[in-house]
mmCIF file of C-alpha atoms in Angstrom:
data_model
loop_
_atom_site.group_PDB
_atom_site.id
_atom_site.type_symbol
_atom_site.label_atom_id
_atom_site.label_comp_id
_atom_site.label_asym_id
_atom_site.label_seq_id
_atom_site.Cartn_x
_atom_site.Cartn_y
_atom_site.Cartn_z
ATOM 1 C CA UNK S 1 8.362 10.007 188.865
ATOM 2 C CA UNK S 2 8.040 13.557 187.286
ATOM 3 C CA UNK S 3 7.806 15.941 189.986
ATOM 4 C CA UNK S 4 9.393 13.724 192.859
ATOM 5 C CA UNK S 5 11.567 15.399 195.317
ATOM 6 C CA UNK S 6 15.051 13.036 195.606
ATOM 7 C CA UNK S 7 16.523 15.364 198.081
ATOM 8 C CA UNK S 8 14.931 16.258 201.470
ATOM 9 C CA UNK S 9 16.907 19.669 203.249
ATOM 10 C CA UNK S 10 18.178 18.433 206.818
ATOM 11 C CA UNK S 11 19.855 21.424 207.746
ATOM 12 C CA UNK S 12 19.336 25.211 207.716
ATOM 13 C CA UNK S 13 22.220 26.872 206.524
ATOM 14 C CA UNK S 14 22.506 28.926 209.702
ATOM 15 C CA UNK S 15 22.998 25.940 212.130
ATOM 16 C CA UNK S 16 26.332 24.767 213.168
ATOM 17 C CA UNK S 17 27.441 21.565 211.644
ATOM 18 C CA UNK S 18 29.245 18.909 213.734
ATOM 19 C CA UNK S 19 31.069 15.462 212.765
ATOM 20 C CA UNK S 20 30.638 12.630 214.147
ATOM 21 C CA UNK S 21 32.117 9.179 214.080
ATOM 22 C CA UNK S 22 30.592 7.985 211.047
ATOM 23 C CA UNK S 23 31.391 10.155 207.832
ATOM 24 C CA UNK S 24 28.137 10.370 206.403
ATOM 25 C CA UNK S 25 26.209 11.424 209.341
ATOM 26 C CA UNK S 26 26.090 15.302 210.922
ATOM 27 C CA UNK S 27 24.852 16.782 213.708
ATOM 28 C CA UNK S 28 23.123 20.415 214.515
ATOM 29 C CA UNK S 29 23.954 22.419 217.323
ATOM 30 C CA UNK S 30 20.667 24.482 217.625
ATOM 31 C CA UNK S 31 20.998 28.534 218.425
ATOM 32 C CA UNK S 32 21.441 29.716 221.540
ATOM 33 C CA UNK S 33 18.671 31.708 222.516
ATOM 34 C CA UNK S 34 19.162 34.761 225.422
ATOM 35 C CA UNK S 35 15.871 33.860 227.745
ATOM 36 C CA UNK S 36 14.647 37.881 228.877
ATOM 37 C CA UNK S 37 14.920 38.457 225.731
ATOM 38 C CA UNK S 38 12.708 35.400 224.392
ATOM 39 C CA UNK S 39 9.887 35.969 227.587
ATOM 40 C CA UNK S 40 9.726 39.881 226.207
ATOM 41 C CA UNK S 41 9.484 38.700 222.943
ATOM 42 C CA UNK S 42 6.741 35.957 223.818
ATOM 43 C CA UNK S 43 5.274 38.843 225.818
ATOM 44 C CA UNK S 44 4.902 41.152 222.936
ATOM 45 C CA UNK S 45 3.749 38.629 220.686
ATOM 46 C CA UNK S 46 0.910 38.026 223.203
ATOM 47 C CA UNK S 47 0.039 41.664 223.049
ATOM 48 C CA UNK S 48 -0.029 41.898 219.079
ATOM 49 C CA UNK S 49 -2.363 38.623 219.050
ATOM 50 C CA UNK S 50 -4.787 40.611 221.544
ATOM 51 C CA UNK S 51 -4.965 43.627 219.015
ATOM 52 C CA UNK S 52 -4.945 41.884 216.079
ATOM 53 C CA UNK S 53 -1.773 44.076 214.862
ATOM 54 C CA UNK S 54 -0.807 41.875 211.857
ATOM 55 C CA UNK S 55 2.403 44.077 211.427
ATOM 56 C CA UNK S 56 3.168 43.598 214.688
ATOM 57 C CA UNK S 57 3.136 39.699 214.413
ATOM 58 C CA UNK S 58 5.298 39.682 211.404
ATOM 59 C CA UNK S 59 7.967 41.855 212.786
ATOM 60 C CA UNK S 60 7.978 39.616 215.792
ATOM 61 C CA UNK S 61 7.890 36.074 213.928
ATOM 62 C CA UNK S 62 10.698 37.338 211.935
ATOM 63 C CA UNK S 63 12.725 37.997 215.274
ATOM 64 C CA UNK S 64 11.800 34.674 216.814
ATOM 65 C CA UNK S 65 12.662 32.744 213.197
ATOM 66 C CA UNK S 66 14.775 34.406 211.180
ATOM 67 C CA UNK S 67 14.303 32.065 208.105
ATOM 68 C CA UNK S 68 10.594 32.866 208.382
ATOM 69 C CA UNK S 69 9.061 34.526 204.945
ATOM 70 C CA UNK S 70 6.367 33.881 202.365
ATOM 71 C CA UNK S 71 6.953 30.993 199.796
ATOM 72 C CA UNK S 72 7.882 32.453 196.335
ATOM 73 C CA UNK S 73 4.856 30.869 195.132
ATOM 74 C CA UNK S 74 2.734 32.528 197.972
ATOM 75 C CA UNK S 75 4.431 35.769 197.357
ATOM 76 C CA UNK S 76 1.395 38.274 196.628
ATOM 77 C CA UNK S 77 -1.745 36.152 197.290
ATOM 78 C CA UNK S 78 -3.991 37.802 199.080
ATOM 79 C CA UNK S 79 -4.785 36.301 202.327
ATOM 80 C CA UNK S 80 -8.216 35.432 203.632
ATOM 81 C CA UNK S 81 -8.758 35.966 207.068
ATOM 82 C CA UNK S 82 -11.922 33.722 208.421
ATOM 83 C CA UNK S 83 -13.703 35.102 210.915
ATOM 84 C CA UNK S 84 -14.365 32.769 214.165
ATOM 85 C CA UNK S 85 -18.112 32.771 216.369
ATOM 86 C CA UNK S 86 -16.066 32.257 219.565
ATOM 87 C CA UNK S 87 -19.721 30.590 221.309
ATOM 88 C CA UNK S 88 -19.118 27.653 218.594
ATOM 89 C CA UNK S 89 -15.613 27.124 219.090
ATOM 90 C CA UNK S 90 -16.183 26.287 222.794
ATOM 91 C CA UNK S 91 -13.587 28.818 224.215
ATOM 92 C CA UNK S 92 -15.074 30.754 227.297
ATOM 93 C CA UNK S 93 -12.078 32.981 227.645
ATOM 94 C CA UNK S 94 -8.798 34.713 225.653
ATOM 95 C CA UNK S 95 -6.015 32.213 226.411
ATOM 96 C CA UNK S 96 -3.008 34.219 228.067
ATOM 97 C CA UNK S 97 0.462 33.302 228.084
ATOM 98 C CA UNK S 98 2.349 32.798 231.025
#
């Protein structure tokens, strides 16, 4: 059909390929990822969700995925943000991570 994707991305080009016994099938090794430095990161994130610093958040996505962007096709839009009554959404409290 018109339009039909016939090839589906397995990989990201920045993981590390392996072989295995069969020729046509691969295996990732994911990234190794330093632990103080993921809690600080997961900490600051935290702190840029509680004041809403949008700049913030996209500096620190960008850390934790590095193949994080916009889509071309996004590339410009203006985004909406919807504000949320947080009585109707049935949270009591800010959730925290620990």
């Amino acid at each position: 059909r018109p339009g039909e994707k016939l090839y589906e991305e397995l990989f990201h080009e920045s993981e590390a390929l392996q072989s295995t016994t069969h020729e046509k099938i691969l295996l990732a090794r994911h990234r190794t990822v330093d632990w103080d430095w993921l809690d600080t990161t997961m900490n600051e994130l935290n702190s840029a969700c509680e004041a809403y610093d949008e700049v913030g958040l996209q500096r620190l996505f960008k850390a934790l995925v590095p193949e994080w962007g916009q889509n071309e096709a996004d590339a410009g839009k203006d985004l909406m943000a919807i504000p949320i009554d947080e009585k109707e959404s049935g949270r009591e409290e800010q959730p925290t991570l620990h």
